[in-house]
mmCIF file of C-alpha atoms and ligand atoms in Angstrom:
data_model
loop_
_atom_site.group_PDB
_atom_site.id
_atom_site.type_symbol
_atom_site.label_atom_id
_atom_site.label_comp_id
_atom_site.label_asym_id
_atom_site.label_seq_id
_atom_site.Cartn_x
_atom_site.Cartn_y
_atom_site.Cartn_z
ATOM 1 C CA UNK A 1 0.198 26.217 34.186
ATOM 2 C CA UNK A 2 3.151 24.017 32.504
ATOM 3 C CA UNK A 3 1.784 22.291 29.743
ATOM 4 C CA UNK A 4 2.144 18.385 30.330
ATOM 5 C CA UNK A 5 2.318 16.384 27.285
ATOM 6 C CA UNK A 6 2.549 12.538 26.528
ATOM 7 C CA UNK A 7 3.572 11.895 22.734
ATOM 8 C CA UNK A 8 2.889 8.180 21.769
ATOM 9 C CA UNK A 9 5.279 6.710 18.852
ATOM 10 C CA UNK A 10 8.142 9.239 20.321
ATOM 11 C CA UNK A 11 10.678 6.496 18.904
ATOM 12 C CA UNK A 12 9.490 7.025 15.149
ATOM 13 C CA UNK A 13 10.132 9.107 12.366
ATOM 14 C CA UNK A 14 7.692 11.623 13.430
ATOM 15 C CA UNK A 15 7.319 10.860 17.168
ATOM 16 C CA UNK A 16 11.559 11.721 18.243
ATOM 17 C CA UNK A 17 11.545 15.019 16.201
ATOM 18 C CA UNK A 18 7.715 15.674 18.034
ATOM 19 C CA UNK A 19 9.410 15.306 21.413
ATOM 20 C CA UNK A 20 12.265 17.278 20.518
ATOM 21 C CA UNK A 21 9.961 20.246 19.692
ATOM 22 C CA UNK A 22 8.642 19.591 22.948
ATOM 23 C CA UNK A 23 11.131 19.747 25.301
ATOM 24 C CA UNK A 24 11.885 22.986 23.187
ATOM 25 C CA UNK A 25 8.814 24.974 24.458
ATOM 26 C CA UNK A 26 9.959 23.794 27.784
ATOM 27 C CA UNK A 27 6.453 21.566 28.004
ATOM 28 C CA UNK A 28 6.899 18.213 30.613
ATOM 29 C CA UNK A 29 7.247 15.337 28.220
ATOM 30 C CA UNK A 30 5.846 12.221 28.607
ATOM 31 C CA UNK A 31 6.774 9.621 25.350
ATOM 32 C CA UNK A 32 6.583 5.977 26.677
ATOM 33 C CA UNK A 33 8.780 3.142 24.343
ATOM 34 C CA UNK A 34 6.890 0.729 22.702
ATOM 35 C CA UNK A 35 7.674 -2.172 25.270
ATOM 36 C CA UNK A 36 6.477 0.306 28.532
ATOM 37 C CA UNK A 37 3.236 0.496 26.403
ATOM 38 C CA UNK A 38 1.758 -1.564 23.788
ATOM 39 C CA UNK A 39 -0.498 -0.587 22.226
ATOM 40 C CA UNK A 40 -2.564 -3.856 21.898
ATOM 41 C CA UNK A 41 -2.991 -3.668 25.640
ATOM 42 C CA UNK A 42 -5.676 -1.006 25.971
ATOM 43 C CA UNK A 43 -5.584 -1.365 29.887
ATOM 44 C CA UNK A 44 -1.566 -0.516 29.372
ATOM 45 C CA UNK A 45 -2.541 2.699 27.228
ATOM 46 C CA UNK A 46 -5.621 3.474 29.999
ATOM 47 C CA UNK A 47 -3.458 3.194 32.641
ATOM 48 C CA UNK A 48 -0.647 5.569 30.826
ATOM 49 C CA UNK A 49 -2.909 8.249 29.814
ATOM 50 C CA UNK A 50 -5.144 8.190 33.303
ATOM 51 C CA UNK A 51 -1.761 8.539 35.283
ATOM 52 C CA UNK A 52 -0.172 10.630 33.497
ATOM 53 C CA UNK A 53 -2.160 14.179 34.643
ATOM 54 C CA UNK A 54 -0.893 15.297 30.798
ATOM 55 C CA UNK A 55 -3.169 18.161 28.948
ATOM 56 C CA UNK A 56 -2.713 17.216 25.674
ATOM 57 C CA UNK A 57 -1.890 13.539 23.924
ATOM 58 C CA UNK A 58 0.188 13.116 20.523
ATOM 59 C CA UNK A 59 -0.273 10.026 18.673
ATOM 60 C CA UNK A 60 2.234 9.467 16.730
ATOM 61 C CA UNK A 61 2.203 5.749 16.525
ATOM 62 C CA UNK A 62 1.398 3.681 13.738
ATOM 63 C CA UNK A 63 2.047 0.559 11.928
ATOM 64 C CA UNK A 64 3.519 2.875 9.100
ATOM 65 C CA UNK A 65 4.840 0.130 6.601
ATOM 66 C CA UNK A 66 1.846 -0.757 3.878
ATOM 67 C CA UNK A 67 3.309 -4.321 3.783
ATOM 68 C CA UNK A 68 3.555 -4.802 7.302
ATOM 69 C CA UNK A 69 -0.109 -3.669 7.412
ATOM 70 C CA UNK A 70 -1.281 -6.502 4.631
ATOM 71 C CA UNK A 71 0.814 -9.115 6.087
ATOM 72 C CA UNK A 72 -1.031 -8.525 9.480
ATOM 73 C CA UNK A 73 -4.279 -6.849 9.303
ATOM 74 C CA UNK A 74 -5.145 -7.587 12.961
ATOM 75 C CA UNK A 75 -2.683 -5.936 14.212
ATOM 76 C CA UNK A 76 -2.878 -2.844 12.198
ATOM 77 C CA UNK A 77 -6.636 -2.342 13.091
ATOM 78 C CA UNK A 78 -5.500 -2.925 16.154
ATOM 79 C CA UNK A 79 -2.554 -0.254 16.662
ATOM 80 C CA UNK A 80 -4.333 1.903 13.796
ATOM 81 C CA UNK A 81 -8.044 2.308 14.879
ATOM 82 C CA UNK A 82 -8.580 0.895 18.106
ATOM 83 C CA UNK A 83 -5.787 2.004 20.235
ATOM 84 C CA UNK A 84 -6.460 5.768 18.940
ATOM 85 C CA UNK A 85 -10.015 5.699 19.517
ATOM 86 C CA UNK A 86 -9.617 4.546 23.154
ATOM 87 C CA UNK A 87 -6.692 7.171 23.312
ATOM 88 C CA UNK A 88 -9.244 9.761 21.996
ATOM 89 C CA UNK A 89 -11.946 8.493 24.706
ATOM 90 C CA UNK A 90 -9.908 8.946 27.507
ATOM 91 C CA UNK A 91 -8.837 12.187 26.969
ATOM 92 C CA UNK A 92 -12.634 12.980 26.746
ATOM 93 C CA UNK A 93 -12.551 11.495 30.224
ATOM 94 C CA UNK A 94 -9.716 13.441 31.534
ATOM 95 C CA UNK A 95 -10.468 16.833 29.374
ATOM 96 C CA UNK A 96 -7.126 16.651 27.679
ATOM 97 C CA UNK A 97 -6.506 18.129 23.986
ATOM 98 C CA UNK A 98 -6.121 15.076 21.783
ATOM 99 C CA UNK A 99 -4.004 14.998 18.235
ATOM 100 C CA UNK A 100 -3.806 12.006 16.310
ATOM 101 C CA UNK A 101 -1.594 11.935 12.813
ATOM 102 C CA UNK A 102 -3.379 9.808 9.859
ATOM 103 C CA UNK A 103 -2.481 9.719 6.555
ATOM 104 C CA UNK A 104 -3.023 11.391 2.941
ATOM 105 C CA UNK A 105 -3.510 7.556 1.699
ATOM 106 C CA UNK A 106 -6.887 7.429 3.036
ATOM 107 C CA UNK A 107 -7.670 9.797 0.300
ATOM 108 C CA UNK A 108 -8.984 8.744 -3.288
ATOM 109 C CA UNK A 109 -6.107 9.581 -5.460
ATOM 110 C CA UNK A 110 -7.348 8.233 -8.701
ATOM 111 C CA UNK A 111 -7.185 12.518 -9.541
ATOM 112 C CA UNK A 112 -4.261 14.469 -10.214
ATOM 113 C CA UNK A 113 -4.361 17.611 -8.197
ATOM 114 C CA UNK A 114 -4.319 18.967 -4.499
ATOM 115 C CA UNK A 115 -7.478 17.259 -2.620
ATOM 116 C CA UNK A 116 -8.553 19.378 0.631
ATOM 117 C CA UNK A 117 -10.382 18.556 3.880
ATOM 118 C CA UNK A 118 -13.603 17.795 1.656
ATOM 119 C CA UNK A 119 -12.536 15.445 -0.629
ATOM 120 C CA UNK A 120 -14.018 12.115 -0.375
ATOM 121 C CA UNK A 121 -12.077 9.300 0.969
ATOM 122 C CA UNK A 122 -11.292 5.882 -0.757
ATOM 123 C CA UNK A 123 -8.750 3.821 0.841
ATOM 124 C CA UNK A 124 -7.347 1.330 -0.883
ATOM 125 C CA UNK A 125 -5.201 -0.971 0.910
ATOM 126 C CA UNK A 126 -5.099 -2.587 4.320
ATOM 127 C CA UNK A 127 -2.914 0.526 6.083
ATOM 128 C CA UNK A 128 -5.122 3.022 4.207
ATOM 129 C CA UNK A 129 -8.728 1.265 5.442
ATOM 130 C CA UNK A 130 -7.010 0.513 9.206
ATOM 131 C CA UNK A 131 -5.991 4.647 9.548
ATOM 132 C CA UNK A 132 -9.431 5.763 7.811
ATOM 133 C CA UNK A 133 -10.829 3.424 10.518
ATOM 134 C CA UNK A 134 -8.530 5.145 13.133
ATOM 135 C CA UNK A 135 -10.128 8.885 11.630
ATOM 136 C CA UNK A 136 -13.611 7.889 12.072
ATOM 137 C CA UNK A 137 -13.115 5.694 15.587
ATOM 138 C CA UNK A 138 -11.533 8.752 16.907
ATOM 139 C CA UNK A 139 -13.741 11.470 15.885
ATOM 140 C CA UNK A 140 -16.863 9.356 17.201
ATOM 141 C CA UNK A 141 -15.141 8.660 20.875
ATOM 142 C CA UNK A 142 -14.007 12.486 20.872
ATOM 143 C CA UNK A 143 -15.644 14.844 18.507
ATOM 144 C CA UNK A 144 -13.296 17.637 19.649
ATOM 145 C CA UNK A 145 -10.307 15.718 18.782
ATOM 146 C CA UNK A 146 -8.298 16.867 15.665
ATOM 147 C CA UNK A 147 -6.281 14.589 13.665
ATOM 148 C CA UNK A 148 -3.468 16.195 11.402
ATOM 149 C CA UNK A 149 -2.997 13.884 7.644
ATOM 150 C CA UNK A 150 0.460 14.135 6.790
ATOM 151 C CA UNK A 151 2.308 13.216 3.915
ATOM 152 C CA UNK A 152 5.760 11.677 3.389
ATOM 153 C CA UNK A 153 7.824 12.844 6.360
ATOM 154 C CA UNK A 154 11.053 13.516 5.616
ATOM 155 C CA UNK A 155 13.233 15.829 8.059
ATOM 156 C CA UNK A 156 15.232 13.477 10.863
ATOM 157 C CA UNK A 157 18.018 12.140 9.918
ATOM 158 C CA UNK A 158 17.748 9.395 12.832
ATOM 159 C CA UNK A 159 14.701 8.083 10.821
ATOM 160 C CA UNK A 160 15.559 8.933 7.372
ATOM 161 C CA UNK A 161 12.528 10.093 4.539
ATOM 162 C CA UNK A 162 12.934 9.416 0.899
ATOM 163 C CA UNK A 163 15.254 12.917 0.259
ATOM 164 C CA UNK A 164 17.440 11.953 2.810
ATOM 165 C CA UNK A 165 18.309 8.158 1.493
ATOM 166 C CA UNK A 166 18.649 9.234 -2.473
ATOM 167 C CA UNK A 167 21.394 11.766 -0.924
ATOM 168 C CA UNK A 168 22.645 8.913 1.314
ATOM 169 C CA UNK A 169 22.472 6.449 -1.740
ATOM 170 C CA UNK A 170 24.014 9.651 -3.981
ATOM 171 C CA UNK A 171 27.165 9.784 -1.916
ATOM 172 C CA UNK A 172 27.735 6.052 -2.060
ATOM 173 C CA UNK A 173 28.175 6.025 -5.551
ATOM 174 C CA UNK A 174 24.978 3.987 -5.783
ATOM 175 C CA UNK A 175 22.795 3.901 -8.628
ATOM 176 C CA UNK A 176 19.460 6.019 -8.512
ATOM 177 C CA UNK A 177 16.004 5.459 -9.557
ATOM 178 C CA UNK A 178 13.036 7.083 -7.887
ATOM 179 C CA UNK A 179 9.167 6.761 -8.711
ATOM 180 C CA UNK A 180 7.931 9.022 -11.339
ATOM 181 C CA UNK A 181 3.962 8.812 -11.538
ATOM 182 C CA UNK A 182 3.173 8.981 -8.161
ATOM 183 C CA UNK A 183 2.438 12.637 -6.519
ATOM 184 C CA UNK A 184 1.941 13.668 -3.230
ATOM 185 C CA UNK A 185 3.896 16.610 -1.032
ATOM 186 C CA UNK A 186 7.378 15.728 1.167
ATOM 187 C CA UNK A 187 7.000 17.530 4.510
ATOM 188 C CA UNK A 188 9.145 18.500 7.146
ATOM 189 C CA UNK A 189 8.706 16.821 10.418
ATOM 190 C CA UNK A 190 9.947 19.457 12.676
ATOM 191 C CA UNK A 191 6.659 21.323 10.684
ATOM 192 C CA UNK A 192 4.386 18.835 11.569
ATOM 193 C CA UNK A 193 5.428 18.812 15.274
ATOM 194 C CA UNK A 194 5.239 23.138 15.144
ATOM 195 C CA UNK A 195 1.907 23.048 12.925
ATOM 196 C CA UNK A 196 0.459 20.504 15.761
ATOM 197 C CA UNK A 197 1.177 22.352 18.704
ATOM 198 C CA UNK A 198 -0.037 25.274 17.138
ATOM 199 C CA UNK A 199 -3.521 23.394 16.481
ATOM 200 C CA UNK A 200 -3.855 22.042 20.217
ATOM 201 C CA UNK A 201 -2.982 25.650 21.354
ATOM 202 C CA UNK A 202 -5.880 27.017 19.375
ATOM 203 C CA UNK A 203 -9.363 26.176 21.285
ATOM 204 C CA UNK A 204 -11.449 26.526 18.296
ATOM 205 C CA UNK A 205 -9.713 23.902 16.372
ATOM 206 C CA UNK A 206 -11.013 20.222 15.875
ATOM 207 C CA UNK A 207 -11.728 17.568 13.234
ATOM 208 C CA UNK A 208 -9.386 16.240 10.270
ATOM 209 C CA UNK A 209 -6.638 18.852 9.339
ATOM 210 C CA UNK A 210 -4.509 18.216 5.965
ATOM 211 C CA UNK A 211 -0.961 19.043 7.096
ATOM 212 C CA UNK A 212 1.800 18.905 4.818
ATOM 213 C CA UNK A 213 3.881 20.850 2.690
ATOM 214 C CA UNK A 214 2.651 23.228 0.180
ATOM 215 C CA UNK A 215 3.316 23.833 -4.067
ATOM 216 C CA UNK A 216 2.482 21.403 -6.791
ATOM 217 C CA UNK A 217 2.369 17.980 -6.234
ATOM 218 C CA UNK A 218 6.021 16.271 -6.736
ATOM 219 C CA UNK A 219 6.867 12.317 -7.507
ATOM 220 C CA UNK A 220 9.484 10.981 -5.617
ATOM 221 C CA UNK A 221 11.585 11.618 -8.809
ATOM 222 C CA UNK A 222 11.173 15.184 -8.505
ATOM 223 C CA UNK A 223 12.078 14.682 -4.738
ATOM 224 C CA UNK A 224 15.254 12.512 -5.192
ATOM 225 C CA UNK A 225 16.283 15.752 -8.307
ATOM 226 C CA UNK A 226 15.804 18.648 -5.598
ATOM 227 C CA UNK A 227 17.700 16.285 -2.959
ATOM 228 C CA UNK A 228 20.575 15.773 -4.827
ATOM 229 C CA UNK A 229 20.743 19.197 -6.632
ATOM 230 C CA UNK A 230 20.810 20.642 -2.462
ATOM 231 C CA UNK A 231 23.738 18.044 -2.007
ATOM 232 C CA UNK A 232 25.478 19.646 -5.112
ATOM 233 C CA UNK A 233 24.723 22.983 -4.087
ATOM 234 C CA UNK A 234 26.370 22.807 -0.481
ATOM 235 C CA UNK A 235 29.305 20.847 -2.317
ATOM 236 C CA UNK A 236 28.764 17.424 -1.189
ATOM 237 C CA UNK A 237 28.032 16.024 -4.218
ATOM 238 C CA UNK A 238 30.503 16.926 -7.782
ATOM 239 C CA UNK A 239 27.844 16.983 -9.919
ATOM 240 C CA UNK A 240 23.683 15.857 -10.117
ATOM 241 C CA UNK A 241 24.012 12.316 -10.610
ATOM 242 C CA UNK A 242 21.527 10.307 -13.290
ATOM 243 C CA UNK A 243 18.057 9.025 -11.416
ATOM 244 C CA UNK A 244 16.248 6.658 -13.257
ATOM 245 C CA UNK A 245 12.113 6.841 -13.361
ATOM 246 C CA UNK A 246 10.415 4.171 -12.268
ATOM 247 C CA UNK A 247 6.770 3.517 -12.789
ATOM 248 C CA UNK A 248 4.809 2.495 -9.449
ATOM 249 C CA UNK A 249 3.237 -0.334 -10.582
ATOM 250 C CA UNK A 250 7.100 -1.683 -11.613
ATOM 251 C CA UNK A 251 8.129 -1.484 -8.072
ATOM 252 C CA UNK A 252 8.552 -5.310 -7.425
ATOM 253 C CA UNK A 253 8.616 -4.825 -3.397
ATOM 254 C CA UNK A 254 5.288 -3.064 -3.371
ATOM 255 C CA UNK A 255 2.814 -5.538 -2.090
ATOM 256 C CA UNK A 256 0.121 -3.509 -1.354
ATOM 257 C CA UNK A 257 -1.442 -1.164 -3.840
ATOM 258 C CA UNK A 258 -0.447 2.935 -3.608
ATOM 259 C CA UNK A 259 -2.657 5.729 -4.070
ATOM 260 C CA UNK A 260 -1.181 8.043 -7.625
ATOM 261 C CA UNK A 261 -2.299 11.415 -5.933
ATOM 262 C CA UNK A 262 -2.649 12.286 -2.679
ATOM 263 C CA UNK A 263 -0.952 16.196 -2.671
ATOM 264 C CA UNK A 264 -3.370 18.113 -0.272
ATOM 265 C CA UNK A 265 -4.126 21.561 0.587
ATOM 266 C CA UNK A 266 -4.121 23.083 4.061
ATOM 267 C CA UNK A 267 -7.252 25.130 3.668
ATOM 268 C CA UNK A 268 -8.334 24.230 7.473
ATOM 269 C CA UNK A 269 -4.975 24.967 8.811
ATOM 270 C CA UNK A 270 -4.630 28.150 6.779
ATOM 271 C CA UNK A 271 -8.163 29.026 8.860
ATOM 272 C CA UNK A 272 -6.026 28.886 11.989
ATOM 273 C CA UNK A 273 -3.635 31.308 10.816
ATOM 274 C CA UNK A 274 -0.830 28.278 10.283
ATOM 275 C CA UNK A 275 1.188 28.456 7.485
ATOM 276 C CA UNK A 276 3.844 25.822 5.750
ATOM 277 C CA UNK A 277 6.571 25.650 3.709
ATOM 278 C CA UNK A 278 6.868 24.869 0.538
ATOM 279 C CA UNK A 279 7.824 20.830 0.014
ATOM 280 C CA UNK A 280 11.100 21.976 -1.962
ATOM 281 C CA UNK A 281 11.664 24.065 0.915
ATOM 282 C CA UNK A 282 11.317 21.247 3.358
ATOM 283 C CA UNK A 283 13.059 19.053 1.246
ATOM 284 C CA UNK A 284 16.196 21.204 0.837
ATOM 285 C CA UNK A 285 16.291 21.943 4.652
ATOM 286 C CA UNK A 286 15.974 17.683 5.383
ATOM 287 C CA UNK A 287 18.925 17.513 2.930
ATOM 288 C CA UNK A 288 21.142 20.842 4.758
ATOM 289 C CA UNK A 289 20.387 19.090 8.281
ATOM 290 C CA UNK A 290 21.088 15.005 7.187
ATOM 291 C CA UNK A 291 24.307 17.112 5.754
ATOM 292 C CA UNK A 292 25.413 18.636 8.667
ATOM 293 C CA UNK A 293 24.527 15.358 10.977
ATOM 294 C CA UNK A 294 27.163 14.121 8.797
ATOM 295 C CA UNK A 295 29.801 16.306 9.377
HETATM 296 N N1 NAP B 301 6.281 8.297 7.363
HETATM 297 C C1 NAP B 301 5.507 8.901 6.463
HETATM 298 O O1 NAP B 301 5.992 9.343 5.409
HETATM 299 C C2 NAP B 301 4.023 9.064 6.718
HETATM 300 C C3 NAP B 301 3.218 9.500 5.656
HETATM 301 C C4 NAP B 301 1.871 9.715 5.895
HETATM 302 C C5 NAP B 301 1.334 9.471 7.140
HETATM 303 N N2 NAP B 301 2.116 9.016 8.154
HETATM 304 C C6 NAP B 301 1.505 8.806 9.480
HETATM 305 O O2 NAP B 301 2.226 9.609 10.403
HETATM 306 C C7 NAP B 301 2.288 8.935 11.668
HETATM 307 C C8 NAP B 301 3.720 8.797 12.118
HETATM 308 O O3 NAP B 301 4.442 8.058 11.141
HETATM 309 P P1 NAP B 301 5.975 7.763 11.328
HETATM 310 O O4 NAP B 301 6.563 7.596 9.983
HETATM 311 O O5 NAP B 301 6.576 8.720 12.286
HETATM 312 O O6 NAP B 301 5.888 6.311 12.008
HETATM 313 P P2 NAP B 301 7.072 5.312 12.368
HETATM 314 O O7 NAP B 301 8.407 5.928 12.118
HETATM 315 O O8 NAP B 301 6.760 4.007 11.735
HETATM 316 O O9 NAP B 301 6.911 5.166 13.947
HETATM 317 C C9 NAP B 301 5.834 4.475 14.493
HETATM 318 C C10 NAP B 301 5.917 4.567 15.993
HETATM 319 O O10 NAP B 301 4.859 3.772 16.534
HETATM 320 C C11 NAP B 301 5.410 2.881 17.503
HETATM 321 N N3 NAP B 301 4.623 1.653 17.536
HETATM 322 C C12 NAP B 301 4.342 0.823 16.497
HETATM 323 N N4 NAP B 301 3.611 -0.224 16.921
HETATM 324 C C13 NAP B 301 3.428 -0.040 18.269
HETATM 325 C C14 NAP B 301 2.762 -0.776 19.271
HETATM 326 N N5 NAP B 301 2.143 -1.928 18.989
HETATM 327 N N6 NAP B 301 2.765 -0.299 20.541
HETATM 328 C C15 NAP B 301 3.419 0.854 20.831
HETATM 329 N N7 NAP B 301 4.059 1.617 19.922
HETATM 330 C C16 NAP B 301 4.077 1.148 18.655
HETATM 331 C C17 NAP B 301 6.837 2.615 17.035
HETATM 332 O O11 NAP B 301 7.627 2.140 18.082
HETATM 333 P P3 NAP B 301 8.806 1.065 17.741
HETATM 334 O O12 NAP B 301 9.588 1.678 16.615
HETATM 335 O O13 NAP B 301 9.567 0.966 19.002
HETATM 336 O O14 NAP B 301 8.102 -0.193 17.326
HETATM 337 C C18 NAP B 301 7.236 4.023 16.585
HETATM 338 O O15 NAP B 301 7.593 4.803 17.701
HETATM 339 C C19 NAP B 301 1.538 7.620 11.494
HETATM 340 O O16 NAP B 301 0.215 7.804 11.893
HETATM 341 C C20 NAP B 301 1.581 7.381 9.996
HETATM 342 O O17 NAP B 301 0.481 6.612 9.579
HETATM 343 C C21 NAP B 301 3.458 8.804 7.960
#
């Protein structure tokens, strides 16, 4: 039987390189825009998922921006928790798989160090509480859903990550400075979208899966240094230019507070036989393909 798939959030960072990877295993697509479905309106997103016949549903969407979150905390419990969890009951309706992406900031990250699938959770800021919501709404309308905790997608240079815009910044002659005492693990989105089809494929899996990169945990300084040392390796750049280190809690556009160390482990996924890349892997390869966009 062709596999029939509806991806919510197929417009974001995440969600167009998910739908991509789709189409690629020659799966029937389904990824409604944000106006044909709203996620506010949970008859809109009963309607989509009842008519749609599809045998496994990707969430993808999010209100992603921390700010945005704390300036309207409605509306990211809304989109966050309660949308998902009525996602997650109606596939137990229609017997679809159901994946949901959360987040590594739902994590306490007062430690330094990689935190797996049984480390306790602590969010700390309206985004982080709405998606921990989201985890727990889901898994209680759905027990056999899994949702997949990623970390700083980087990897589509449509919707570029934090590697892609210090390169993009880099070759503007722009001046560089890039958090230094904050850790987590860049990953590639086109892994995500492989890593999640993988899970949904595999009957035995279900609950929360850490998914992201693997190594030591990196700052976003160490990021922006691989970044640009992959733009001076394939030529585009003359030489590694300076980056300044910032400290988080210097960041004057950073409303909401940040989590210091989030890097996970894939234990879970490694159960399932699913492997990932290393982050300066990913990173180099977001850099090579934001390259060759560019001509
Ligand atoms: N980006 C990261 O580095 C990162 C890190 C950790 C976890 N995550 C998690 O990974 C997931 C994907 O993140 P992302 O970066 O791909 O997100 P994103 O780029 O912000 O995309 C969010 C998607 O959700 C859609 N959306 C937002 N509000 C909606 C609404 N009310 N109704 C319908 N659709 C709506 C957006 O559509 P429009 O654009 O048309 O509004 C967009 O397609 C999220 O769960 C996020 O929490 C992301």
């Amino acid at each position: 039987m062709r596999m029939k798939i509806l991806v919510f959030g197929g417009s974001g960072r995440s969600g167009q390189v998910m739908c991509r990877f789709v189409r690629q295993t020659g799966a029937e697509l389904l990824a409604p825009l944000h106006g044909e479905c709203p996620l506010e309106n949970t008859r809109a997103v009963s309607d989509m998922v009842l008519s749609s016949g599809a045998n496994l549903v990707v969430n993808c969407a999010a209100v992603s921006g921390l700010e945005a979150c704390g300036d309207d905390p409605l509306r990211a419990h809304l989109i966050n928790a309660v949308a998902p969890a009525a996602m997650a009951l109606l596939c137990r309706h229609t017997g679809a798989r159901f994946v949901h992406l959360s987040t590594d900031y739902v994590l306490d990250g007062r430690r330094a160090g990689l935190k797996d699938e049984s480390t306790r959770c602590r969010p700390g800021c309206t985004y982080a509480e709405s998606k921990r919501e989201g985890e727990m709404q889901v898994m209680e309308a759905f027990e056999e859903s899994i949702i997949a905790r990623v970390s700083w997608i980087c990897g589509n240079p449509d919707k570029p990550g934090f590697p892609e815009s210090t390169v993009t910044k880099a070759l503007a002659g722009q001046p560089l400075s890039a958090i230094a005492d904050k850790t987590s693990l860049p990953t590639d989105a086109e892994d995500i979208a492989r890593a999640v089809l993988m899970l949904a494929a595999d009957s035995s899996a279900g609950g929360i899966y850490h998914l992201c990169a693997q190594g030591e945990p990196m700052s976003w300084w160490d990021c922006a240094t691989i970044a640009t040392d992959e733009a001076v390796h394939l030529g585009a750049l003359s030489a590694p230019p300076e980056i300044a280190r910032q400290k988080l809690d210097e960041v004057p556009f950073f409303r909401e507070p940040r989590p210091r160390h989030t890097a996970m482990s894939c234990k879970r996924l490694a159960q399932h036989g699913i492997t990932m890349p290393t982050a300066e892997e990913s990173i180099r390869r977001a850099v090579r393909r934001l390259l060759r966009e560019r001509g």
